[in-house]
Coordinates of C-alpha atoms in Angstrom, one line a residue:
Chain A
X198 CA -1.1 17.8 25.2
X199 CA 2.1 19.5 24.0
X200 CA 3.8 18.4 21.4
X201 CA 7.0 17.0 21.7
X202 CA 9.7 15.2 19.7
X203 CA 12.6 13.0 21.4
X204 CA 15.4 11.1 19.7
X205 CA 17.9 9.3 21.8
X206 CA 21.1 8.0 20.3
X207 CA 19.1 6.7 17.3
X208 CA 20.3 5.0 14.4
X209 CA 19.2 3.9 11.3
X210 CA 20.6 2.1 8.2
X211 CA 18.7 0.6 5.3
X212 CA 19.9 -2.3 2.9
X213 CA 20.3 -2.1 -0.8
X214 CA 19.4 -5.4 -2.1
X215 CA 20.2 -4.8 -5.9
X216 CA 23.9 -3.7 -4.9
X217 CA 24.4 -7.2 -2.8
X218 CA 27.9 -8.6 -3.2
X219 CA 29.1 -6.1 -6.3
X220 CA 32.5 -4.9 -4.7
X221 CA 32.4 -2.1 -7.6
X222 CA 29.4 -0.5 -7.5
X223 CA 29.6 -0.8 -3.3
X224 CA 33.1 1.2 -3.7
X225 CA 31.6 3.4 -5.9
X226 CA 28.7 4.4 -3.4
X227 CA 30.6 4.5 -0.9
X228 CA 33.0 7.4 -2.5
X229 CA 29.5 8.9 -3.4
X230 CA 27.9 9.2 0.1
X231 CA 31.0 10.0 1.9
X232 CA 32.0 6.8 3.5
X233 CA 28.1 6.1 4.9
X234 CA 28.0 2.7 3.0
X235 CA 28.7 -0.8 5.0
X236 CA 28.8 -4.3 3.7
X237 CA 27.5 -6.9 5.6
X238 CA 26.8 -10.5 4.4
X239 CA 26.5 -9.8 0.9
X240 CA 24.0 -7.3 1.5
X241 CA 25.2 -3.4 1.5
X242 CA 23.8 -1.2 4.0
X243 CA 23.3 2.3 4.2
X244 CA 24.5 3.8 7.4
X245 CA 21.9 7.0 7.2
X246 CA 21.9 7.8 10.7
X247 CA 24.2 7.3 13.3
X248 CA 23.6 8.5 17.3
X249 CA 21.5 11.3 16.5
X250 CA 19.8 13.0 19.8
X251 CA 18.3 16.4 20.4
X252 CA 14.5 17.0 21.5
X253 CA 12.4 19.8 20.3
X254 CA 9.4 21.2 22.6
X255 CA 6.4 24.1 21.0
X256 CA 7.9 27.1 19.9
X257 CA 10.4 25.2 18.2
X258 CA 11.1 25.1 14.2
X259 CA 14.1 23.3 13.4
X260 CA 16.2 23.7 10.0
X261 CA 17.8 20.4 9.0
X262 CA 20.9 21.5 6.9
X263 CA 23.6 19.5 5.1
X264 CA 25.0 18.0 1.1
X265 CA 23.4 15.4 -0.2
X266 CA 22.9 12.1 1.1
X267 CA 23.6 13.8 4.7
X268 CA 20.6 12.4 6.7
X269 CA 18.6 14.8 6.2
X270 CA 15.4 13.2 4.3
X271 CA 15.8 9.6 6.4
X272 CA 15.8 12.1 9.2
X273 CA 12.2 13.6 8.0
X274 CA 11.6 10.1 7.3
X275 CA 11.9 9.0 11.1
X276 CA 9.5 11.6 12.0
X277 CA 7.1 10.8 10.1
X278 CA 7.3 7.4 11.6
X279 CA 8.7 5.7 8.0
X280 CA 11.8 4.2 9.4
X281 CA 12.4 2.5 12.2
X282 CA 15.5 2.8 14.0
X283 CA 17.9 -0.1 14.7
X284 CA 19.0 1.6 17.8
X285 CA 17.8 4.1 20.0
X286 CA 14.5 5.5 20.5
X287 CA 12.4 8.2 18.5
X288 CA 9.6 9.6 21.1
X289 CA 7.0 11.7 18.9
X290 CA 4.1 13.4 21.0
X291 CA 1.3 15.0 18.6
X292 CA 0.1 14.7 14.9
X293 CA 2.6 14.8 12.7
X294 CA 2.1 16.1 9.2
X295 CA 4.7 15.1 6.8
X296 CA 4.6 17.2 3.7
X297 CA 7.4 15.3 2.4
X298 CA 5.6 14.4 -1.2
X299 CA 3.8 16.9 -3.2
X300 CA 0.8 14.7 -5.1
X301 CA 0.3 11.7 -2.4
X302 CA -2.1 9.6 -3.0
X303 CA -3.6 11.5 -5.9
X304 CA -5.1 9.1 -8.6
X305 CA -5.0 11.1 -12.3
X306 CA -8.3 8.9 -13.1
X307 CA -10.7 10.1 -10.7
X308 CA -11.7 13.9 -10.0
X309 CA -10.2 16.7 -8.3
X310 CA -12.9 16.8 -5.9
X311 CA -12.9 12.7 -5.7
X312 CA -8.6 13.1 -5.1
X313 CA -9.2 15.2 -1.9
X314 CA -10.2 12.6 0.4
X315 CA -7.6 10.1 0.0
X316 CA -4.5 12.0 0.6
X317 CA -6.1 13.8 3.6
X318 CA -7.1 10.3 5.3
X319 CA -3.3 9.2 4.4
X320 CA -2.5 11.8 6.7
X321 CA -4.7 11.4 9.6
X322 CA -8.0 13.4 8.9
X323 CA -10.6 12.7 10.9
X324 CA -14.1 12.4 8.8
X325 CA -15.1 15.7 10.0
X326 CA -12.1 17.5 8.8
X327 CA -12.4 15.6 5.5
X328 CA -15.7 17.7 4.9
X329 CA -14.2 20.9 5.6
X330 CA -11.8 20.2 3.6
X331 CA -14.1 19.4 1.1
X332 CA -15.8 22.7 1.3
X333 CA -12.8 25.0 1.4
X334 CA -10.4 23.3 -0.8
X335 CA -12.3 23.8 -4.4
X336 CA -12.4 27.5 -3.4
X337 CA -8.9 28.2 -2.6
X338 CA -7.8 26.6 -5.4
X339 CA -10.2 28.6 -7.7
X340 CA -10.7 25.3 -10.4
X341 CA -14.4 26.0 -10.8
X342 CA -15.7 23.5 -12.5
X343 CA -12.4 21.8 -13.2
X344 CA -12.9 20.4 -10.2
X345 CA -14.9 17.8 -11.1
X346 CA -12.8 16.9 -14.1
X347 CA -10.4 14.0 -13.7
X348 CA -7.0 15.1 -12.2
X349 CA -5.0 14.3 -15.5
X350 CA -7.0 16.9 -17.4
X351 CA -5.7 19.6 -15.3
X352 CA -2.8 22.3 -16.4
X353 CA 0.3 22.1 -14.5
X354 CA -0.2 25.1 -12.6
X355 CA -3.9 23.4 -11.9
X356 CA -2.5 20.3 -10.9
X357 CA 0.4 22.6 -8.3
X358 CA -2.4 24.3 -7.1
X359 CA -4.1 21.5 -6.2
X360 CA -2.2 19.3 -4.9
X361 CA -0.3 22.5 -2.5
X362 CA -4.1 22.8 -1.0
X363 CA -4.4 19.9 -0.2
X364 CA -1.3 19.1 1.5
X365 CA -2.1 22.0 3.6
X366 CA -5.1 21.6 4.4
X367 CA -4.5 19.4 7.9
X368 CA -3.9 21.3 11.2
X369 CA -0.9 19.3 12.7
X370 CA 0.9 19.9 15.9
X371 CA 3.8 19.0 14.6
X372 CA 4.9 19.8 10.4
X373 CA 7.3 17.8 8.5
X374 CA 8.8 19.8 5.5
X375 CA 11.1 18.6 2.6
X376 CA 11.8 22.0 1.2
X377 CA 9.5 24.3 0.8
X378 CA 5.8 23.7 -0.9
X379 CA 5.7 25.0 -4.4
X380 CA 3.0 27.2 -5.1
X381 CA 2.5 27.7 -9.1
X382 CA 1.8 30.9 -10.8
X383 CA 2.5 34.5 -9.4
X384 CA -1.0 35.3 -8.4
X385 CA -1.5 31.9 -6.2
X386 CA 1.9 32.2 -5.0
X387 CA 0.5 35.4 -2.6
X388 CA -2.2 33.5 -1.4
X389 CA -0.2 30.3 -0.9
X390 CA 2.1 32.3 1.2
X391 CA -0.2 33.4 3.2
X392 CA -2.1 29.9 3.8
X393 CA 1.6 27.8 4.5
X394 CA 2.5 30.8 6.4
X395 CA -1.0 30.7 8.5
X396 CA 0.1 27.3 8.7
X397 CA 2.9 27.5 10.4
X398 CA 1.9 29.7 12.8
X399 CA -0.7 27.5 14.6
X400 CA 1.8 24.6 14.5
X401 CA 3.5 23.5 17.9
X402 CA 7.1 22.5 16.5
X403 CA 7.9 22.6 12.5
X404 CA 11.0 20.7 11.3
X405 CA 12.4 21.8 7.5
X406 CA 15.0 20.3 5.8
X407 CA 16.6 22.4 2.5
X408 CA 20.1 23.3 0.7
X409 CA 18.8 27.0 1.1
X410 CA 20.5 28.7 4.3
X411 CA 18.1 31.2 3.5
X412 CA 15.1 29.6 3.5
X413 CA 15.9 27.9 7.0
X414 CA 16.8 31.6 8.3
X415 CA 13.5 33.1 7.4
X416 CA 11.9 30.4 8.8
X417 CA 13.8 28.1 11.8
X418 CA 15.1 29.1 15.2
X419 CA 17.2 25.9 15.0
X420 CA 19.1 24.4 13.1
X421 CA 21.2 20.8 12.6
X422 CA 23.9 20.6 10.3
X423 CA 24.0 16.9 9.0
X424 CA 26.8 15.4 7.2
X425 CA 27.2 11.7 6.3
X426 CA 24.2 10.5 8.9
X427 CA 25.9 12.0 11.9
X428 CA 25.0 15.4 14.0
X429 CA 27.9 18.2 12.7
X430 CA 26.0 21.0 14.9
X431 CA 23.1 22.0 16.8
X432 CA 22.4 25.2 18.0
X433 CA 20.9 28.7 17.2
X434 CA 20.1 29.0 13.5
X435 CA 22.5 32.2 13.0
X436 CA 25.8 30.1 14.6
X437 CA 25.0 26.4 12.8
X438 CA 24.6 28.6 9.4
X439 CA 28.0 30.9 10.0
X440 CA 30.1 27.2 10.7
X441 CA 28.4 25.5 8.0
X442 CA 28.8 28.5 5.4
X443 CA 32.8 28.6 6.7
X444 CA 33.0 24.6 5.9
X445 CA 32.5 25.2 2.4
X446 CA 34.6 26.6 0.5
X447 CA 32.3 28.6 -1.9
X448 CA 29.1 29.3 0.0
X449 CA 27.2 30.8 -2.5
X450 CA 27.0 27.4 -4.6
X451 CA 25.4 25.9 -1.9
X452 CA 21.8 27.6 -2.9
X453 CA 22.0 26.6 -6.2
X454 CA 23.2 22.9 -5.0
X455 CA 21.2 20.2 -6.7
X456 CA 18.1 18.9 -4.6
X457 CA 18.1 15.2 -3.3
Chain B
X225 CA -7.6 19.2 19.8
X226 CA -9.6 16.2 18.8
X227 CA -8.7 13.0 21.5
X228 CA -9.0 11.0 18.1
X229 CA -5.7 13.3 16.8
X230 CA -3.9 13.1 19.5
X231 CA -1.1 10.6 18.8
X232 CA 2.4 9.1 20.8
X233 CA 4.6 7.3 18.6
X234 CA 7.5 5.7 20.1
X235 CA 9.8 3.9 17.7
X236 CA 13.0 1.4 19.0
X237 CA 14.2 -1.3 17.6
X238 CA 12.7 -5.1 19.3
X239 CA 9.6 -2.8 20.5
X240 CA 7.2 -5.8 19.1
X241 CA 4.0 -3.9 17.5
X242 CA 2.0 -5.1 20.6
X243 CA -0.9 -3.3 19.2
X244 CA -0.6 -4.6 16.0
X245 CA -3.9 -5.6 15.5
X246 CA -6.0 -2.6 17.0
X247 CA -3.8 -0.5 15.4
X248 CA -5.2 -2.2 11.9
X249 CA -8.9 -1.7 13.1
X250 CA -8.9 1.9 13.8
X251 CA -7.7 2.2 10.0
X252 CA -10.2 0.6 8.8
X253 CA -11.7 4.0 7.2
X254 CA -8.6 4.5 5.4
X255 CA -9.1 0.3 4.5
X256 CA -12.6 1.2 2.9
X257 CA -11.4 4.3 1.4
X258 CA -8.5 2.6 -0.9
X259 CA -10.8 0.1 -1.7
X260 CA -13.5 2.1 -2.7
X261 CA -10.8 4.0 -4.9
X262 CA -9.6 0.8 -6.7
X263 CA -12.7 0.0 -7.3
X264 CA -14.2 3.4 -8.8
X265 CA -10.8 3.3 -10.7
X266 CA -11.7 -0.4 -12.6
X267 CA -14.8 0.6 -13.2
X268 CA -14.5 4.2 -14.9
X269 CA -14.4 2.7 -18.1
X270 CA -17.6 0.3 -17.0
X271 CA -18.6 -1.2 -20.1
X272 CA -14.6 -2.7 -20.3
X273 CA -14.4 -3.5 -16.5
X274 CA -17.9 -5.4 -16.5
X275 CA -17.4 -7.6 -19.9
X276 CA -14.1 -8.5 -18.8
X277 CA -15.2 -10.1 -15.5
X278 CA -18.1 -11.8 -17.6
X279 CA -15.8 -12.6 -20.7
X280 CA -13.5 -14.3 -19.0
X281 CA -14.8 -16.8 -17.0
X282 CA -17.4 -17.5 -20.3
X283 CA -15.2 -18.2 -22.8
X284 CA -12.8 -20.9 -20.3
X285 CA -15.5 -22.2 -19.4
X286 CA -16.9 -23.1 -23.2
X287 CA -13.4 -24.2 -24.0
X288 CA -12.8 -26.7 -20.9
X289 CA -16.4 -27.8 -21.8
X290 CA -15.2 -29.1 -25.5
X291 CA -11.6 -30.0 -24.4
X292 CA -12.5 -32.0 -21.5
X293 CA -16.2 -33.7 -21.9
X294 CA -16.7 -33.2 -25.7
X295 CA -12.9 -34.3 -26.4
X296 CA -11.7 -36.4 -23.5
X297 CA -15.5 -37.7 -22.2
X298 CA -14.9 -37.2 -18.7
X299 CA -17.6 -37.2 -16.7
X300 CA -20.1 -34.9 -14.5
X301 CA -21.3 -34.9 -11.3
X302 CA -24.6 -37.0 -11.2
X303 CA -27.1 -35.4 -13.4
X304 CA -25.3 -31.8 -13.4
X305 CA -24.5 -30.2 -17.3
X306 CA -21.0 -30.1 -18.0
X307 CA -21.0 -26.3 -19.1
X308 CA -22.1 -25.8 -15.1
X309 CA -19.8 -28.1 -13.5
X310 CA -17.0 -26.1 -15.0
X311 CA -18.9 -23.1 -14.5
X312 CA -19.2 -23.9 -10.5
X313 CA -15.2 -24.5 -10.3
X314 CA -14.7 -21.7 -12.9
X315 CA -16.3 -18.9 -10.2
X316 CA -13.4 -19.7 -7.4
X317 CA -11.1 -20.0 -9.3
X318 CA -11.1 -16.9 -10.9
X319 CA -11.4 -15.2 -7.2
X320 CA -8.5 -17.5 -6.1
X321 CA -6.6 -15.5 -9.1
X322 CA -8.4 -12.4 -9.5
X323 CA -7.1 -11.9 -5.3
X324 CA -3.4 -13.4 -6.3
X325 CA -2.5 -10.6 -9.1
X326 CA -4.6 -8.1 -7.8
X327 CA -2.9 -8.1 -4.3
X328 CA 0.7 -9.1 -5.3
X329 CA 0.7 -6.0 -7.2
X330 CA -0.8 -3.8 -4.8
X331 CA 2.3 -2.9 -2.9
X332 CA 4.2 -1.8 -5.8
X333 CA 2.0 0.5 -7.6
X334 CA 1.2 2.0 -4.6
X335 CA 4.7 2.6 -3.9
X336 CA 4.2 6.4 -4.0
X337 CA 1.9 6.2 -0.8
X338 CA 4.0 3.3 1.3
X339 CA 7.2 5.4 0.7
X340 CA 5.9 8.5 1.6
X341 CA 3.7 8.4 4.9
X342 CA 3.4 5.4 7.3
X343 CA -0.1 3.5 7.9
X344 CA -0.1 -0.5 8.3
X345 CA 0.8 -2.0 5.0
X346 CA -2.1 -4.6 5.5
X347 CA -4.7 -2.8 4.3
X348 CA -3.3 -2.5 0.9
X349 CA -3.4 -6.0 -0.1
X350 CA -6.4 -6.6 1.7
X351 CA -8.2 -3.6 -0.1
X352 CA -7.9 -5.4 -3.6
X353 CA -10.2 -7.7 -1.7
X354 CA -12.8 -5.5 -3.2
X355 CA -12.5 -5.8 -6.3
X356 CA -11.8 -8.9 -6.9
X357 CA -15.3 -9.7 -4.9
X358 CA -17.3 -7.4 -7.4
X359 CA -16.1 -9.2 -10.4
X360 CA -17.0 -12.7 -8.7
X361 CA -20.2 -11.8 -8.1
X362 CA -21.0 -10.0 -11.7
X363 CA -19.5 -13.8 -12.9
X364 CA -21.7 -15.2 -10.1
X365 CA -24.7 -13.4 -12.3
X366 CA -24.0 -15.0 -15.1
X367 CA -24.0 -18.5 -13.3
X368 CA -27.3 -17.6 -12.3
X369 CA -28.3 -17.1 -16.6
X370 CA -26.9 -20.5 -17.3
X371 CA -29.0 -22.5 -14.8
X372 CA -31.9 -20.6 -16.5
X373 CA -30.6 -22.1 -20.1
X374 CA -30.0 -25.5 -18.7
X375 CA -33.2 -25.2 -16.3
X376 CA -31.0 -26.8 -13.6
X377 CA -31.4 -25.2 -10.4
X378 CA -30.0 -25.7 -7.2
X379 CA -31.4 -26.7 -3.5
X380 CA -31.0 -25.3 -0.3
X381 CA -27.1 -26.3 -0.2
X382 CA -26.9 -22.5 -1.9
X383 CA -27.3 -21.5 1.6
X384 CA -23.9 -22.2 2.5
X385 CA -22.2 -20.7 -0.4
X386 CA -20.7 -17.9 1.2
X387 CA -18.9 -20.0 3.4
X388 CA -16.8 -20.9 0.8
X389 CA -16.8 -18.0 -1.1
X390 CA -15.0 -16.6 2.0
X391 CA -12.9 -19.9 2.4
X392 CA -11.9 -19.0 -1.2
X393 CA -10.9 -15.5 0.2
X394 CA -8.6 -16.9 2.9
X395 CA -7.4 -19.8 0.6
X396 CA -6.6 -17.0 -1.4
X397 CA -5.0 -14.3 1.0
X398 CA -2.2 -16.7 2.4
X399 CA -0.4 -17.3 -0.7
X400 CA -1.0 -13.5 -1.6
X401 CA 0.4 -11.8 1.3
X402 CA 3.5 -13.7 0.7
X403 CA 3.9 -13.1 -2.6
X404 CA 3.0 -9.7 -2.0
X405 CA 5.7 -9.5 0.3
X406 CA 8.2 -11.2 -1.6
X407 CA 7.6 -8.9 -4.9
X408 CA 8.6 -6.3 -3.2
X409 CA 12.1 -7.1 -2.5
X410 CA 12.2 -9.4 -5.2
X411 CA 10.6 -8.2 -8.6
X412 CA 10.9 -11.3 -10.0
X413 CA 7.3 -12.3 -8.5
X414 CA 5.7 -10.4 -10.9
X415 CA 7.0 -12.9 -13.9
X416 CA 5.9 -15.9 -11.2
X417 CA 2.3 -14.7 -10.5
X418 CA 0.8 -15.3 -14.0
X419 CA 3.0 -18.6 -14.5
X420 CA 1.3 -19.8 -11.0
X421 CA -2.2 -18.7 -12.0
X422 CA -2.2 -20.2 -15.6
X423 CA -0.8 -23.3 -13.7
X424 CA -2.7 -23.6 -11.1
X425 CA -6.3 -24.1 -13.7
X426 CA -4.9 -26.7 -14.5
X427 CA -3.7 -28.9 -11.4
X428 CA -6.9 -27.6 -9.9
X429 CA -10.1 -29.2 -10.7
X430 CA -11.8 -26.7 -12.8
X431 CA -12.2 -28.4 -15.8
X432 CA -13.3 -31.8 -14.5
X433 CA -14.5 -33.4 -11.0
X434 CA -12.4 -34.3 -8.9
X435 CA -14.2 -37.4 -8.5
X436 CA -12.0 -38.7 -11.7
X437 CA -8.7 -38.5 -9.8
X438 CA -7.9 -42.2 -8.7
X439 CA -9.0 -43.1 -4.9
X440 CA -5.4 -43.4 -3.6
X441 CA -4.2 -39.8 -5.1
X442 CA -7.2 -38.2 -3.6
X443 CA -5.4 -37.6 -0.6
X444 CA -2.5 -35.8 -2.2
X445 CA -4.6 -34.0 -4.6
X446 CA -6.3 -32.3 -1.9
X447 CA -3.3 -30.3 -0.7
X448 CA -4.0 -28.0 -3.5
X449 CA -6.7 -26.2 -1.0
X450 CA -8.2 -25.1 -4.2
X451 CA -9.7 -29.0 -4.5
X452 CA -11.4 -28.4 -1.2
X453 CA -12.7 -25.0 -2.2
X454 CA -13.8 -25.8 -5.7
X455 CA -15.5 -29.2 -4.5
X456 CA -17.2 -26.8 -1.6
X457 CA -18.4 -24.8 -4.2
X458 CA -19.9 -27.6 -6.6
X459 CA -21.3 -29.3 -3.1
X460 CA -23.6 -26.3 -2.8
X461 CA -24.3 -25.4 -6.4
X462 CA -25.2 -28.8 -8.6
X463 CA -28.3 -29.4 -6.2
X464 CA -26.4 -32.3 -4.2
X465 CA -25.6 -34.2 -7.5
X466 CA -21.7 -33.3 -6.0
X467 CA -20.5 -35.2 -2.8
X468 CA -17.4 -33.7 -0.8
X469 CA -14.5 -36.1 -0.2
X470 CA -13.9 -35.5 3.2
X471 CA -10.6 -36.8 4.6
X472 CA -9.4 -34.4 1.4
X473 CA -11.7 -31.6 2.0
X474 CA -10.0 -31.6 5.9
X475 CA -6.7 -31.8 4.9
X476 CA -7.0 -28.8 2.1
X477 CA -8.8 -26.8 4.8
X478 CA -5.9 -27.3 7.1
X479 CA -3.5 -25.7 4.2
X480 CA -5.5 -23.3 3.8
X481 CA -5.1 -22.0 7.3
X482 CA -0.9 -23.3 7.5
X483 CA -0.9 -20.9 4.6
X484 CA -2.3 -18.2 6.1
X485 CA -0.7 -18.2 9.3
X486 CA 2.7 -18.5 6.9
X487 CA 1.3 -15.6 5.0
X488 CA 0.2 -12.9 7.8
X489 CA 3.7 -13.8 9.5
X490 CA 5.9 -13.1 7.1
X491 CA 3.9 -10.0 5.6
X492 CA 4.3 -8.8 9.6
X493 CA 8.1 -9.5 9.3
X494 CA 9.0 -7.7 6.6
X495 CA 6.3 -4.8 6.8
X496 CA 8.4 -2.3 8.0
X497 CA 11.3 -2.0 5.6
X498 CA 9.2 -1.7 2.4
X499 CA 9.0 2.1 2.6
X500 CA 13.0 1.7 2.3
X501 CA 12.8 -1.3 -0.7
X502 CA 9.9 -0.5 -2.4

């Protein structure tokens, strides 16, 4: 089966309960997000989506590009199948693999090697790629005997390590990314490279959301420029990232724009 | 490709989860999985996790035994030492609660994973289900030591016990789902649990029979579904020197179940919005 990802005209919006019924702070938020913010029966909503559509077949790797608070995470979200729309319909054909959180699931009490099954199963491992995992994770991380240790003993660069072989560990046919994975110190960062880049490779359709236009030219064919919920652009990655560039007034602050 | 990976996942709005159900049983790995972690993770520092589910139990039980048959003389069940009868009422009860905080609680420190990837909310509160069992039955051990002090043993009713231990369960699992639920939109919940719990020992009938409750509240009383469950659980464990009340016994039964079906449905409703509230 190809894999294969549909939205029609979907929307989604999500309430803010501890905001209900304060006029200020709703004004305030909705200067913030750009006008996105609604208030409906005492309870504010956030319009996050509005009428998105495109659909993305195998070969495709789609860039998701915009400010803050432009869609593009509650887009990833949808994907992943974490929000349902209010209207419209989200078709997704194949495994998806959202590497939207770094440490899922890990619990700092129990091992390294004890901390590999649980995020893997949140996933979608079968049993049987559990084992492998199992086999080929302690080894790529290089721990050694670490890995037996409890997961709060661990150096930061131990934990990174970790935690970036796990979450690619799973073969998906479709990848979910929030930025790129972090990979920890210079000599794991080749490696790393090579294994997210592997990765990629043998995945049908990849979808990356990040502030970096450089990032999503190195790695997306597509991209959809995002702003306030709504679809700005969709087309080759090249054109979307010339417009969007031209929008701002100083592109080069866009790199260094705070992540969200 | 595996047939087992291969997935279609078609969200719109009013699309009822048809498959709601099946969909829950073929996660049932992940199900044992978190439970298996809760439980490795209350029992790493074993020595703590182990005297707490015996110390507990233990000492309430010693201090209903003075307050209410030293102090106020209430009586027992037929021929059946006070220290037991509270014992007996002490071991549901402490499930009833252990399943309450346990659960209500689950949701919200596991925000991290119902925020971040989708798999049916369910199995979380249902997966403290384990834990709270192992503790009953390391205080169910202990029961088992104070018939051998009192040399009281029971009869063949014993049989039957796990069909209220797991009427305990579902009396249990209505009211937490809901509150579950309802703590995460409203975190006030978390103040309410241990208010309800500390409450409830005492409008339930842990520290006495219920036999000392006047005929014509009986009735009423029993719409605390913990009287039917606790007065199960004293039917099978004092060797038939406990007689259920029937008409009551019915009636807390049939909360039990109005509280589940109130529970699941409302858990159901508001499932999918608490990766965007928790």
């Amino acid at each position: 089966m190809a894999a294969k990802i549909k939205l029609d005209n979907a929307s989604f919006k999500y309430p803010i309960y501890a905001l209900a019924s304060r006029s200020l702070k709703v004004s305030m938020f909705r200067q913030a997000t750009g006008g996105s913010i609604g208030d409906k029966g005492g309870v504010v909503y956030v319009q996050a989506l509005s009428n998105i559509s495109f659909e993305l077949s195998p070969g495709d790797r789609l860039g998701i590009i915009g400010r803050n608070g432009s869609g593009k995470s509650t887009m990833l979200r949808v994907l992943a199948g974490l929000a349902h729309p209010q209207s419209g319909t989200v078709t997704v054909e194949g495994r998806v693999v959202p590497l939207i959180e770094k440490a899922l699931g890990i619990n700092p009490e129990l091992s390294g090697y004890a901390n590999i099954e649980l995020p893997l199963r949140l996933l979608g491992a079968t049993r049987a790629e559990v084992k492998k995992a199992q086999q080929e994770i302690p080894e790529f991380c290089g721990l050694g005997r670490f890995i037996h240790l409890p997961f709060r003993t661990y150096s930061d660069g131990m934990k990174t390590r970790l935690a970036f072989a796990i979450s690619t560990a799973l073969q998906a046919d479709i990848l979910v990314l929030d930025e790129w994975l972090a990979a920890g110190d210079l000599e794991f960062q080749e490696r790393a490279e090579v294994r997210l880049t592997k990765l990629l490779d043998d995945t049908e359709i990849v979808v990356l959301a990040s502030h970096a236009p450089q990032l999503i030219e190195y790695v997306c064919n597509k991209t959809l420029w995002m702003h306030g919920g709504e679809m700005v652009m969709l087309g080759p990655t090249r054109e979307v990232l010339e417009a969007y560039q031209r929008s701002t007034h100083n592109p080069i602050s866009l790199a260094y724009a705070a992540t969200g | 490709m595996s047939a087992e990976a291969d997935r279609l996942l078609i969200l719109e709005p009013g699309r009822a989860e048809r498959h709601y159900w099946r969909d829950l049983w073929s996660y049932r790995e992940l199900f044992a999985i978190l439970a298996w972690r809760d439980l490795a993770v209350r029992y790493k520092q074993t020595v703590i996790g182990v005297v707490w589910a015996v110390l507990r139990p233990l000492l309430t039980m010693m201090i209903f035994t003075v307050i209410f048959s030293v102090v106020a003389r209430l009586p027992s069940e037929g021929a059946a030492p006070y220290p037991i009868l509270v014992y007996a009422a002490m071991l549901p009860w402490f499930l009833f609660s252990t399943i309450l905080s346990e659960a209500s609680n689950s949701l919200v420190s596991n925000a991290n994973l119902i925020s971040k990837v989708y798999f049916p909310r369910l199995i979380v509160p249902c997966a403290t289900l384990l834990v709270s069992l192992v503790d009953f039955l390391v205080s169910f051990v202990l029961l088992l030591g104070l018939m051998a002090v009192f040399s009281f043993w029971p009869d063949w009713r014993i049989l039957l016990l796990p069909l209220f231990i797991l009427l305990a369960i579902l009396a249990a699992l209505g009211p937490a789902l809901l509150m579950t639920a309802m703590n995460v939109k409203y975190r006030d919940f978390r103040f309410l649990i241990p208010f309800v719990v500390q409450f409830g020992l005492y409008v339930s009938p842990v520290g006495f029979s219920s036999s000392v409750v006047p005929e014509q509240w009986r009735l009423l009383y029993s719409l605390n579904p913990m009287v039917g469950v606790i007065d199960g659980f004293r039917w099978c464990l004092l060797g038939g020197e406990a007689q259920i009340y029937w008409p009551g016994f019915c009636l807390s039964l049939a909360v039990v179940a109005i509280l589940l079906v109130i529970g699941v449905r409302y858990f159901r409703h508001t499932e999918r919005t608490f990766a965007d509230i928790v």
